[in-house]
Short mmCIF file of C-alpha atoms and ligand atoms in Angstrom, two decimals:
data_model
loop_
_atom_site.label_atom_id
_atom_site.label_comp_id
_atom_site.label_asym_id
_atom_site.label_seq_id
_atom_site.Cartn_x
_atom_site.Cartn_y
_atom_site.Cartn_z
CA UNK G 104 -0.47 8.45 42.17
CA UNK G 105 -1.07 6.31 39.08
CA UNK G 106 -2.21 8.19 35.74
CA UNK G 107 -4.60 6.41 34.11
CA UNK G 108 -4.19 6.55 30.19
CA UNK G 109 -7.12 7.69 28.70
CA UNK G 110 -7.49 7.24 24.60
CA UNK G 111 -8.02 10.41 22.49
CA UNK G 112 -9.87 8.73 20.06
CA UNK G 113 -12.61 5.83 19.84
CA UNK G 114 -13.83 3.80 17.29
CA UNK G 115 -16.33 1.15 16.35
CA UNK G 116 -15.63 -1.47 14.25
CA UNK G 117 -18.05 -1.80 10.89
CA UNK G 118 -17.94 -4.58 8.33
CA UNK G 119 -18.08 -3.06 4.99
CA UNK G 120 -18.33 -5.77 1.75
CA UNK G 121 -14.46 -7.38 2.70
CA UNK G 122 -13.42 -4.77 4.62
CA UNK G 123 -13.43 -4.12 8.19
CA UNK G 124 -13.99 0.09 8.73
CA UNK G 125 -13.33 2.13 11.82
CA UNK G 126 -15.60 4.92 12.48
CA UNK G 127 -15.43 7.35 15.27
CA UNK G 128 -18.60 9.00 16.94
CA UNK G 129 -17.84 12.22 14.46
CA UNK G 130 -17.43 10.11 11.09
CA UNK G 131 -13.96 9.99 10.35
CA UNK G 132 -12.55 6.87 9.42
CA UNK G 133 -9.42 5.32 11.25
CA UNK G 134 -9.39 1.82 9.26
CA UNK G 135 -5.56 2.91 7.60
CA UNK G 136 -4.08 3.72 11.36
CA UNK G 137 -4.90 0.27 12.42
CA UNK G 138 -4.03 -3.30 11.77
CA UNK G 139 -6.49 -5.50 9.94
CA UNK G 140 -5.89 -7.85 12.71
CA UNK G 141 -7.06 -5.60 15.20
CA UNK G 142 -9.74 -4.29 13.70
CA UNK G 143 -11.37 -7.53 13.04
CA UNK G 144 -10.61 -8.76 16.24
CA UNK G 145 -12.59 -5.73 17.56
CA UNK G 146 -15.36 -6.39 15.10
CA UNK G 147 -15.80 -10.19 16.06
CA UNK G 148 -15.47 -9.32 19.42
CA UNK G 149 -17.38 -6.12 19.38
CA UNK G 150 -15.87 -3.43 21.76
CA UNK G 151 -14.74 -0.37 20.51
CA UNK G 152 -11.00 0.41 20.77
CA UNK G 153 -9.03 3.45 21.45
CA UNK G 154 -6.33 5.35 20.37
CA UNK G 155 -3.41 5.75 23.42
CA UNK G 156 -0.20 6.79 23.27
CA UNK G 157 3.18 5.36 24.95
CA UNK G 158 5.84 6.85 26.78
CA UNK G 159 7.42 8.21 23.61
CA UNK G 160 4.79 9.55 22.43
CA UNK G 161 3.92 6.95 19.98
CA UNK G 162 -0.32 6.05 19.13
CA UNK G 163 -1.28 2.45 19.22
CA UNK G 164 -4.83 1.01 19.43
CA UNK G 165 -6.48 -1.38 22.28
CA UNK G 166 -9.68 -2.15 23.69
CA UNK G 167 -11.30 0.18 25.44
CA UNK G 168 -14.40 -0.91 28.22
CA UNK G 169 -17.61 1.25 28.60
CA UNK G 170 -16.72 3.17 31.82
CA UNK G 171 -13.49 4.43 29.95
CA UNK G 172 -15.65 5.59 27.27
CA UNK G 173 -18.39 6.89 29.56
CA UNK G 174 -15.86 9.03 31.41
CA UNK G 175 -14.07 10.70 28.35
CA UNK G 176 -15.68 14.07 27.24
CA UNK G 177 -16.02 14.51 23.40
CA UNK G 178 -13.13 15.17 21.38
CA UNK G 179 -13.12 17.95 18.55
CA UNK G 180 -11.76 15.81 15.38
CA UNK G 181 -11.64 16.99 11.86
CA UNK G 182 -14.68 16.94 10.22
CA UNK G 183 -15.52 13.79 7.56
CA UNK G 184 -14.12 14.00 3.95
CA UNK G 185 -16.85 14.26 1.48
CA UNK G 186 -16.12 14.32 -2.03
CA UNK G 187 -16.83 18.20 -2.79
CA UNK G 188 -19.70 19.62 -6.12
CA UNK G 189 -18.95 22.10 -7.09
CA UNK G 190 -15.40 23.56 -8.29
CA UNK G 191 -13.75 25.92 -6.03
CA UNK G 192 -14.90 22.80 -3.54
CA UNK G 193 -13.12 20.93 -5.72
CA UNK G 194 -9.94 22.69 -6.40
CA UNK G 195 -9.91 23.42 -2.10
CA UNK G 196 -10.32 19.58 -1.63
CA UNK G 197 -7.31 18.73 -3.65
CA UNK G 198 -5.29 21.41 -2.71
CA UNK G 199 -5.93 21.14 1.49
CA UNK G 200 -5.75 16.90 1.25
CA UNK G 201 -2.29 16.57 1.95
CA UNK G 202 -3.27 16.38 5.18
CA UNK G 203 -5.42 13.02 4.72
CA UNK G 204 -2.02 11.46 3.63
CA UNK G 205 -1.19 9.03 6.31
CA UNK G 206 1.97 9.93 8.30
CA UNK G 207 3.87 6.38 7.75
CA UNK G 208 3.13 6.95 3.87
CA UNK G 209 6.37 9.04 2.30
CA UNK G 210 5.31 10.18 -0.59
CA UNK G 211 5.34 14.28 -1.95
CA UNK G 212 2.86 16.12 -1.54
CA UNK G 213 2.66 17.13 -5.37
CA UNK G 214 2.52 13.25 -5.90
CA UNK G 215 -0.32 12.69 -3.30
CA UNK G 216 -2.33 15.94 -4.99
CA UNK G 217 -2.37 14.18 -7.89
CA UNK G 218 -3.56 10.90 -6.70
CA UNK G 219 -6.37 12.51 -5.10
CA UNK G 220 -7.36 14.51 -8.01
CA UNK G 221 -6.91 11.64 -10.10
CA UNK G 222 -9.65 10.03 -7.48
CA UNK G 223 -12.09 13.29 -7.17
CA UNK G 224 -12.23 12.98 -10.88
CA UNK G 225 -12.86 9.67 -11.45
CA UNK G 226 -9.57 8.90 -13.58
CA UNK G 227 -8.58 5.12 -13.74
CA UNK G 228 -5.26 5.39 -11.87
CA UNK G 229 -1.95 2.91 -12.17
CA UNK G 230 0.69 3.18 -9.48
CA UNK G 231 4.08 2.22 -10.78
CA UNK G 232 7.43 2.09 -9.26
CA UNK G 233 9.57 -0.44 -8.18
CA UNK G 234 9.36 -3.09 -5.88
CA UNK G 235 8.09 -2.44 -2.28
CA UNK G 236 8.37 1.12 -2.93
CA UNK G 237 4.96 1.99 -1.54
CA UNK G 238 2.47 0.77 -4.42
CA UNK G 239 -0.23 -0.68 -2.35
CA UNK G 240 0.52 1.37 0.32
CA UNK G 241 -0.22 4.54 -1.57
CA UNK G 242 -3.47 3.11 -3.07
CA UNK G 243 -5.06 2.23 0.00
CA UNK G 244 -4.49 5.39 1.81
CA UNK G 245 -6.26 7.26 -0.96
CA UNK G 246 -9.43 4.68 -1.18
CA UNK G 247 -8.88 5.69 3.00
CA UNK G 248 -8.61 9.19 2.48
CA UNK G 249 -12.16 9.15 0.32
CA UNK G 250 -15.08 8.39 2.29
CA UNK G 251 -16.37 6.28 -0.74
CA UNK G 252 -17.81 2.87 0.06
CA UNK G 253 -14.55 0.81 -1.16
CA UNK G 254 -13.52 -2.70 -2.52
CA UNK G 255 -9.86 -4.87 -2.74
CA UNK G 256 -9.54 -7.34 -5.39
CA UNK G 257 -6.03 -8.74 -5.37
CA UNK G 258 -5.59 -9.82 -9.07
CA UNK G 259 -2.59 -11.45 -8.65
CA UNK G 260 -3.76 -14.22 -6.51
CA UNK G 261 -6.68 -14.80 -8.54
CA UNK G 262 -6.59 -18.14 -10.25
CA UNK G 263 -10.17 -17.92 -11.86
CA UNK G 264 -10.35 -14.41 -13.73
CA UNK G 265 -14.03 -15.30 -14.37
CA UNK G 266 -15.36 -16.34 -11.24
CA UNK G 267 -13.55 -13.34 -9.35
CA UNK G 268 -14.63 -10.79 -11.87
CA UNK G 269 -18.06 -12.08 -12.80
CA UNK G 270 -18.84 -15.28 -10.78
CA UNK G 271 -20.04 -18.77 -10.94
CA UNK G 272 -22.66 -21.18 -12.50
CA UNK G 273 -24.03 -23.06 -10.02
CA UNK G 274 -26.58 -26.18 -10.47
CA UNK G 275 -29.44 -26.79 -7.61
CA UNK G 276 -32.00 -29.86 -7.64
CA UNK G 277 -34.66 -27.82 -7.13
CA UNK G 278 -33.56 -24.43 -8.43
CA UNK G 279 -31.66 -26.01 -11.62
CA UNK G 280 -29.05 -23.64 -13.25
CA UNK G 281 -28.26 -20.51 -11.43
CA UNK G 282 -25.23 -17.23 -11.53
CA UNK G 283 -23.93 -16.32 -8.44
CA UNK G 284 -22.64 -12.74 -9.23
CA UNK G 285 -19.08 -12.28 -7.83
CA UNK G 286 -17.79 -9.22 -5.41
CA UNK G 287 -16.55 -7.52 -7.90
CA UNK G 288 -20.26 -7.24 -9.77
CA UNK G 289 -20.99 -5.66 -6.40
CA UNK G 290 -18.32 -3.42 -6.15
CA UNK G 291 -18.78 -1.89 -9.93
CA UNK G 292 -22.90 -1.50 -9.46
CA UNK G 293 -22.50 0.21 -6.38
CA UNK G 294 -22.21 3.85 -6.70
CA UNK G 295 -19.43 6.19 -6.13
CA UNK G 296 -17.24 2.97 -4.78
CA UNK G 297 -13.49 3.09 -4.75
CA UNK G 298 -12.41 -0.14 -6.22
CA UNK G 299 -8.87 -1.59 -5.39
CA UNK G 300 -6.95 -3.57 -8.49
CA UNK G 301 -3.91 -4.38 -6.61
CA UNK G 302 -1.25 -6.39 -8.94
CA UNK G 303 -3.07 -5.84 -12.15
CA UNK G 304 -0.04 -6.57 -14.20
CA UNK G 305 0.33 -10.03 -12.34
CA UNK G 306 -3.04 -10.82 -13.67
CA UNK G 307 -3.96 -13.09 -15.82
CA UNK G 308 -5.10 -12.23 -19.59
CA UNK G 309 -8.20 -13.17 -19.06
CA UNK G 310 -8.91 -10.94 -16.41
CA UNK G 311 -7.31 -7.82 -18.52
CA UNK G 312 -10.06 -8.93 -21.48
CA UNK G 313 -12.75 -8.75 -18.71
CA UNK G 314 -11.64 -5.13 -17.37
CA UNK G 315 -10.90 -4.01 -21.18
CA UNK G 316 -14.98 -2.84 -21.47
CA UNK G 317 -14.76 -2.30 -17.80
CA UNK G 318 -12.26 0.67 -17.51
CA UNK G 319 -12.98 2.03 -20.97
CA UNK G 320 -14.45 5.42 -20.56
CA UNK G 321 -16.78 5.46 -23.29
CA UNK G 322 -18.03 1.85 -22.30
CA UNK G 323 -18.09 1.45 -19.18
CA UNK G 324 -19.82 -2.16 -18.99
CA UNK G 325 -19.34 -5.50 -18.13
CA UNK G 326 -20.15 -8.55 -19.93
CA UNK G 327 -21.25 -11.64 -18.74
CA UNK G 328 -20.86 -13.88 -21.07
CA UNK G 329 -19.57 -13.53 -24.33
CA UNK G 330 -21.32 -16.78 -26.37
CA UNK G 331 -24.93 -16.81 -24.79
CA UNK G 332 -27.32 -14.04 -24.43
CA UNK G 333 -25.03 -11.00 -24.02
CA UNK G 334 -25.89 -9.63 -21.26
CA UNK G 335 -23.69 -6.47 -19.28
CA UNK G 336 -23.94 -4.76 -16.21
CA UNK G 337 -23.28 -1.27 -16.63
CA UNK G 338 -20.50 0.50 -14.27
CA UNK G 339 -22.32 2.80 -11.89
CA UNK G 340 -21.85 6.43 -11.64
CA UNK G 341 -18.96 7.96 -10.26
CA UNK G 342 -16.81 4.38 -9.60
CA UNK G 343 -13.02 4.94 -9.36
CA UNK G 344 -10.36 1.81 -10.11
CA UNK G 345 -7.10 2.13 -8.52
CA UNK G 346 -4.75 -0.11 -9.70
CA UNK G 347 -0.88 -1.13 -8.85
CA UNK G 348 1.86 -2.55 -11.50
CA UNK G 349 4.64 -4.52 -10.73
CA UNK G 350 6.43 -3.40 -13.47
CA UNK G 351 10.47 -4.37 -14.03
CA UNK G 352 12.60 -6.63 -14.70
CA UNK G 353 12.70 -8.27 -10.83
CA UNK G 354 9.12 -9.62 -11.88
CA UNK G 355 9.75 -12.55 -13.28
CA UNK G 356 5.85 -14.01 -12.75
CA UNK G 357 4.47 -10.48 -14.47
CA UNK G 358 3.43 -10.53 -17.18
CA UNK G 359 3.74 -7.34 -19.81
CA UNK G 360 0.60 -5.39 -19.34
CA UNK G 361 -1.42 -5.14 -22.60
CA UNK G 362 -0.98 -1.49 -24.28
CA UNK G 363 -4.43 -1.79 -24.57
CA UNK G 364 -5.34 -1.90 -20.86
CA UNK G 365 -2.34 0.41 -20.26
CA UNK G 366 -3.71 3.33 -21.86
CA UNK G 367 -6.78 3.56 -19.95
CA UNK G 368 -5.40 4.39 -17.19
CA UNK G 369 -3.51 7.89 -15.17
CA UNK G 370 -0.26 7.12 -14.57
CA UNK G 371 1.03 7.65 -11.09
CA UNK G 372 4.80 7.00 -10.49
CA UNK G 373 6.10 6.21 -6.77
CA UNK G 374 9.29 7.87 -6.15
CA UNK G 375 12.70 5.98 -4.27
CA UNK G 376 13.14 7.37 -0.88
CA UNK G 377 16.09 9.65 -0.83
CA UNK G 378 17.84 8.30 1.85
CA UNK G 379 16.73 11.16 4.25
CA UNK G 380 13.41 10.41 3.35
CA UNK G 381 13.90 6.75 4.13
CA UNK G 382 16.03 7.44 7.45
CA UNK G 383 12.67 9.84 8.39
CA UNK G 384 10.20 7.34 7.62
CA UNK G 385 12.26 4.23 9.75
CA UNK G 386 12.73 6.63 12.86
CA UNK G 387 9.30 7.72 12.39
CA UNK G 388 8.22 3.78 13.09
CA UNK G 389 10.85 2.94 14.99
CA UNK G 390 11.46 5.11 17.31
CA UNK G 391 13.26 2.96 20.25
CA UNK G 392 15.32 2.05 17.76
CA UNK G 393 19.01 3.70 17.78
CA UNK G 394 19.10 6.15 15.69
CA UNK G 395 22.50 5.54 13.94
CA UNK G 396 21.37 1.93 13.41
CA UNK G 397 18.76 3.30 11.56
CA UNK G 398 20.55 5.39 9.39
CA UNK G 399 23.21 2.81 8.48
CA UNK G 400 19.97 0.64 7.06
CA UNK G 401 18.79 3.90 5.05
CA UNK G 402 22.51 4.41 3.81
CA UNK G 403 22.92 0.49 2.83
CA UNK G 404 19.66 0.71 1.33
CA UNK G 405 20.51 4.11 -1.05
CA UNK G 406 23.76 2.73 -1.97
CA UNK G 407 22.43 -0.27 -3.17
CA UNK G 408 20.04 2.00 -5.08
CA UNK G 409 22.26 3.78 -6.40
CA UNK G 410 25.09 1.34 -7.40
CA UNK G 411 22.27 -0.76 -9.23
CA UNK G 412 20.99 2.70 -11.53
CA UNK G 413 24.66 2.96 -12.78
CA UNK G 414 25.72 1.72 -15.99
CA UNK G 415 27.78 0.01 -14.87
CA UNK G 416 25.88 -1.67 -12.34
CA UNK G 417 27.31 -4.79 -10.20
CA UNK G 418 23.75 -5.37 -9.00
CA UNK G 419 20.31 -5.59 -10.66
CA UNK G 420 18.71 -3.99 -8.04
CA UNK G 421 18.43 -1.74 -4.70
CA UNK G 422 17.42 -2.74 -1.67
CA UNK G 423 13.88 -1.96 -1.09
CA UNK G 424 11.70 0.28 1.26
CA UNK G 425 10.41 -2.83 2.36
CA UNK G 426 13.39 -4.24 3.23
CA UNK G 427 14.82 -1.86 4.89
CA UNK G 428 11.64 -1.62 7.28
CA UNK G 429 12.03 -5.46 7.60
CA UNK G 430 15.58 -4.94 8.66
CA UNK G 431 14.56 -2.43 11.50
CA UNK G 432 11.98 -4.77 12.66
CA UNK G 433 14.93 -6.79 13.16
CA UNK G 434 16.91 -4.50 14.87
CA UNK G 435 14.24 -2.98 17.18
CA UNK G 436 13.80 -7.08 17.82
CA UNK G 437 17.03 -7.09 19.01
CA UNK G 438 18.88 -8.75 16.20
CA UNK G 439 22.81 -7.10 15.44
CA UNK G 440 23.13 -5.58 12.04
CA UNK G 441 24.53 -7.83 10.39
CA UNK G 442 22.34 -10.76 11.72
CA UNK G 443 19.49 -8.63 9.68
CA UNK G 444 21.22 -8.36 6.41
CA UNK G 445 22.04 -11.77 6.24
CA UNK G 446 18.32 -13.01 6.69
CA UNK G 447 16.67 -10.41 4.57
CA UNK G 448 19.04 -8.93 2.45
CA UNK G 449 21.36 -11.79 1.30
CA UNK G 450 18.98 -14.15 0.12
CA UNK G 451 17.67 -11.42 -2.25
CA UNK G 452 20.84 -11.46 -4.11
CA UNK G 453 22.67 -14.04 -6.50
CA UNK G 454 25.23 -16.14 -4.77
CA UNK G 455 26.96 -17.40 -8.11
CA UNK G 456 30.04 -16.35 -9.30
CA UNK G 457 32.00 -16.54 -5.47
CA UNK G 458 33.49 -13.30 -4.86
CA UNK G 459 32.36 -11.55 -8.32
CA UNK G 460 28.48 -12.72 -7.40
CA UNK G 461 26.31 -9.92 -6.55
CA UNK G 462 25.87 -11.21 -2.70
CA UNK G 463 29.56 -10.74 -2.71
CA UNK G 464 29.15 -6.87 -3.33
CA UNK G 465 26.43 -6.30 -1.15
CA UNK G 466 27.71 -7.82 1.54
CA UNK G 467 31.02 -5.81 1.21
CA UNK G 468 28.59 -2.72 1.39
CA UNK G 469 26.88 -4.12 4.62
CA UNK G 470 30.89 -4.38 5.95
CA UNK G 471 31.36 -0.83 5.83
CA UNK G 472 28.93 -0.13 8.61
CA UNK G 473 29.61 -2.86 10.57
CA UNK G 474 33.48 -2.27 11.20
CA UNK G 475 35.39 1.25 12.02
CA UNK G 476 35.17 2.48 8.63
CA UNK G 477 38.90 1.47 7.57
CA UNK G 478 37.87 -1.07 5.24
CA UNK G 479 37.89 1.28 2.32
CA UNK G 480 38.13 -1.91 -0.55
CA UNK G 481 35.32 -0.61 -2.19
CA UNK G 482 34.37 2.69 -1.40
CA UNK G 483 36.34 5.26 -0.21
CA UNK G 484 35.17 7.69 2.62
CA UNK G 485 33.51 10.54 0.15
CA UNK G 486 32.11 8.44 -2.07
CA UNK G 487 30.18 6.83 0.95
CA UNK G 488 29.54 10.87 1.55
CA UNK G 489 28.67 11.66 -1.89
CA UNK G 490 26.10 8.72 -2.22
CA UNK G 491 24.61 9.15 0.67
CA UNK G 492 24.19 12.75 0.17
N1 ATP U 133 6.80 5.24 0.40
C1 ATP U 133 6.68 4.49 1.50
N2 ATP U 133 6.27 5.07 2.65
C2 ATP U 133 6.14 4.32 3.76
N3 ATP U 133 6.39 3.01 3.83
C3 ATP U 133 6.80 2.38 2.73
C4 ATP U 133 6.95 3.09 1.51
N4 ATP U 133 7.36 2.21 0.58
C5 ATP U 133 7.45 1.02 1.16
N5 ATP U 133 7.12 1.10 2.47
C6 ATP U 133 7.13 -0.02 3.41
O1 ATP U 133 7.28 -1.21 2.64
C7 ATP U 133 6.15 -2.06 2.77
C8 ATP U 133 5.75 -2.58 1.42
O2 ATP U 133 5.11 -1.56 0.65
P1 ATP U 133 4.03 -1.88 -0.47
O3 ATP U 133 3.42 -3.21 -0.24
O4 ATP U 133 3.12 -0.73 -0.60
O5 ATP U 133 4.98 -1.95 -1.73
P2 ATP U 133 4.61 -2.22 -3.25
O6 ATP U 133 5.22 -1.11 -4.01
O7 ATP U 133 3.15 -2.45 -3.40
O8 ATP U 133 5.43 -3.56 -3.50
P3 ATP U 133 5.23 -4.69 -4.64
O9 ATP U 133 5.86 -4.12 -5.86
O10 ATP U 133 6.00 -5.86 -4.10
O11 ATP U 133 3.76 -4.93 -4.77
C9 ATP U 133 5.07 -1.23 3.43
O12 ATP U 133 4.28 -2.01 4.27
C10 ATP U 133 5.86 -0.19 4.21
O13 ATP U 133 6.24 -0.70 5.46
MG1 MG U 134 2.05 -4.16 -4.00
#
């Protein structure tokens, strides 16, 4: 007899100022658990979609019809997040939200605390870390995690800090002169919003002069326009900025992020991935995947890591999270090892210099899973063990 797979969950797709939200019948929002493609596919197309799961146990979405959806009972499903008064709500909020922390995220739990406290209380947070380490990852699960109305601004694509961040002066025959106020005006008079500043530091100055008034907690304005009439639009009550830096010396196009504008905000640092960590969170997504593959990626990945933290280093940086998740992608898409490494690894390091340049070294350190082990030029067995330890 054939078993018919029924989804556990359904949601409806809403538009929400950019954004494209998943909502189940009980409240809880989905949008983080599925693609942005899907969802606003679903929302164009309006039908709900469902959560199933695969042979191996692993959730995707699809479209569900109404006699699916007619036949399923409810579902018991954790009640919505609302941001909590008074303070032993509060301090039970932050301390029980681990579990809104989306399960592809790897990030500790002390980490994620913070972030969410930083939220619940309104701070202006800055994620650091290096590259691909998570950053805009991490901030979009927590504007997910609140159920705040919530904005993305992607600062680092902006050309036009004014029109973005204020908007545009338009002319009209019959109206004459007239301001269109941008999103962001939106976003900042809109109560209790969650407001996404992703690549702040590859923003340009003029956009960090606009947020100066902006994030500063005893001012909390805008200003339209600094030569004319003056006027400001005051930040509403209880509006939270989450920013990300690309901060480091990989950045060439970032610019150094004013002190200024630096010190108004809470720091939040993303950690590496250990390479257990990074191992857990490729198996996690990649579960056909064999599992040995996988870990040789995590242990190319931390050895790059840690060869380029040494003084000594003979490269100027690690291999990111993101690559390495690019490099399964590969792998689960049938492509060898090596054929991965050389598309998205290689390129990523300086070919000049022959056998001293640093694609030289990281391709030895690619070699040493692809063979028997025996080549032991560069490495010898426990200091493979040690590092990857
Ligand atoms: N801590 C992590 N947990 C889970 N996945 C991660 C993590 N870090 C990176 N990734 C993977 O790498 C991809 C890139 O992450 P993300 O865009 O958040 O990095 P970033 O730190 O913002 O990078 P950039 O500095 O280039 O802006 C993610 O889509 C995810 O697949
Ligand atoms: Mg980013």
């Amino acid at each position: 007899m054939k078993q018919i797979n029924l989804p556990d969950i359904i949601v409806t797709i809403e538009k929400s100022g950019n954004r494209f939200n998943a909502w189940d019948a009980d409240g809880t929002k989905w949008t983080s658990s599925i693609t942005t493609g899907a969802r606003k596919k679903a929302f164009n197309g309006n039908y709900p979609l469902g959560r199933f799961t695969n042979k191996v146990g692993k959730h995707y979405w699809r479209q569900v019809n109404e006699d699916i959806i007619s036949s399923l009972l409810p579902t018991p499903s954790p009640s919505a997040v609302e941001i909590p008064e008074d303070h032993a709500e509060v301090l039970n909020f932050i301390h029980s939200s681990y579990s809104l922390k989306p399960q592809g995220l790897v990030m500790s739990e002390l980490k994620w605390k913070y972030l969410m406290r930083s939220a619940v209380r309104g701070k202006n947070i800055m994620m650091t870390g290096q590259a691909g380490c998570g950053k805009t990852m991490a901030a979009k699960a927590v504007v997910n995690a609140l159920d705040r109305p919530d904005y993305y601004f992607n600062l680092g694509a902006t050309q036009d800090p004014r029109a973005t961040l204020i908007g545009n002066v338009h002319f009209d025959k019959t109206k004459g002169t007239f301001f269109s106020k941008s999103l962001f005006v939106k976003a900042i008079t809109t109560p209790n919003s969650v407001i996404l500043l992703d690549e702040l530091t590859r923003a340009h100055p003029d956009a960090w002069n606009i947020l100066m008034t902006v994030l500063d907690y005893g001012q909390r304005y805008l200003r339209l326009d600094e030569q004319e009439d003056q006027a400001t639009i005051r930040v509403a009550d209880g509006v939270t900025f989450v920013a990300t830096a690309n901060i480091g010396n990989e950045y060439t196009a970032t610019r150094v992020l004013d002190k200024a504008l630096m010190d108004r905000f809470t720091i939040v640092e993303m950690d590496l991935l250990s390479d257990e960590e990074e191992k857990g969170l490729l198996t996690y997504m990649f579960p056909n995947v064999d599992n040995t593959l996988l870990e040789n990626v995590a242990k190319i990945a931390h050895m790059t890591r840690i060869e380029s933290s040494n003084e000594t280093a003979r490269i100027s940086s690690g291999i990111s999270t993101r690559t390495s998740v690019e490099m399964s992608g590969l792998l689960f898409d049938g492509f060898k090892l090596e054929e991965a490494a050389d598309v998205c690894v290689y390129p990523q390091y300086d070919n000049t210099g022959g056998v001293d340049s640093e694609r030289t070294f990281v391709k030895q350190i690619v070699q040493k899973f692809l063979d028997d082990g025996s080549n032991d030029e560069l490495f010898s067995e426990e200091e493979v063990t040690e590092a990857t330890n």
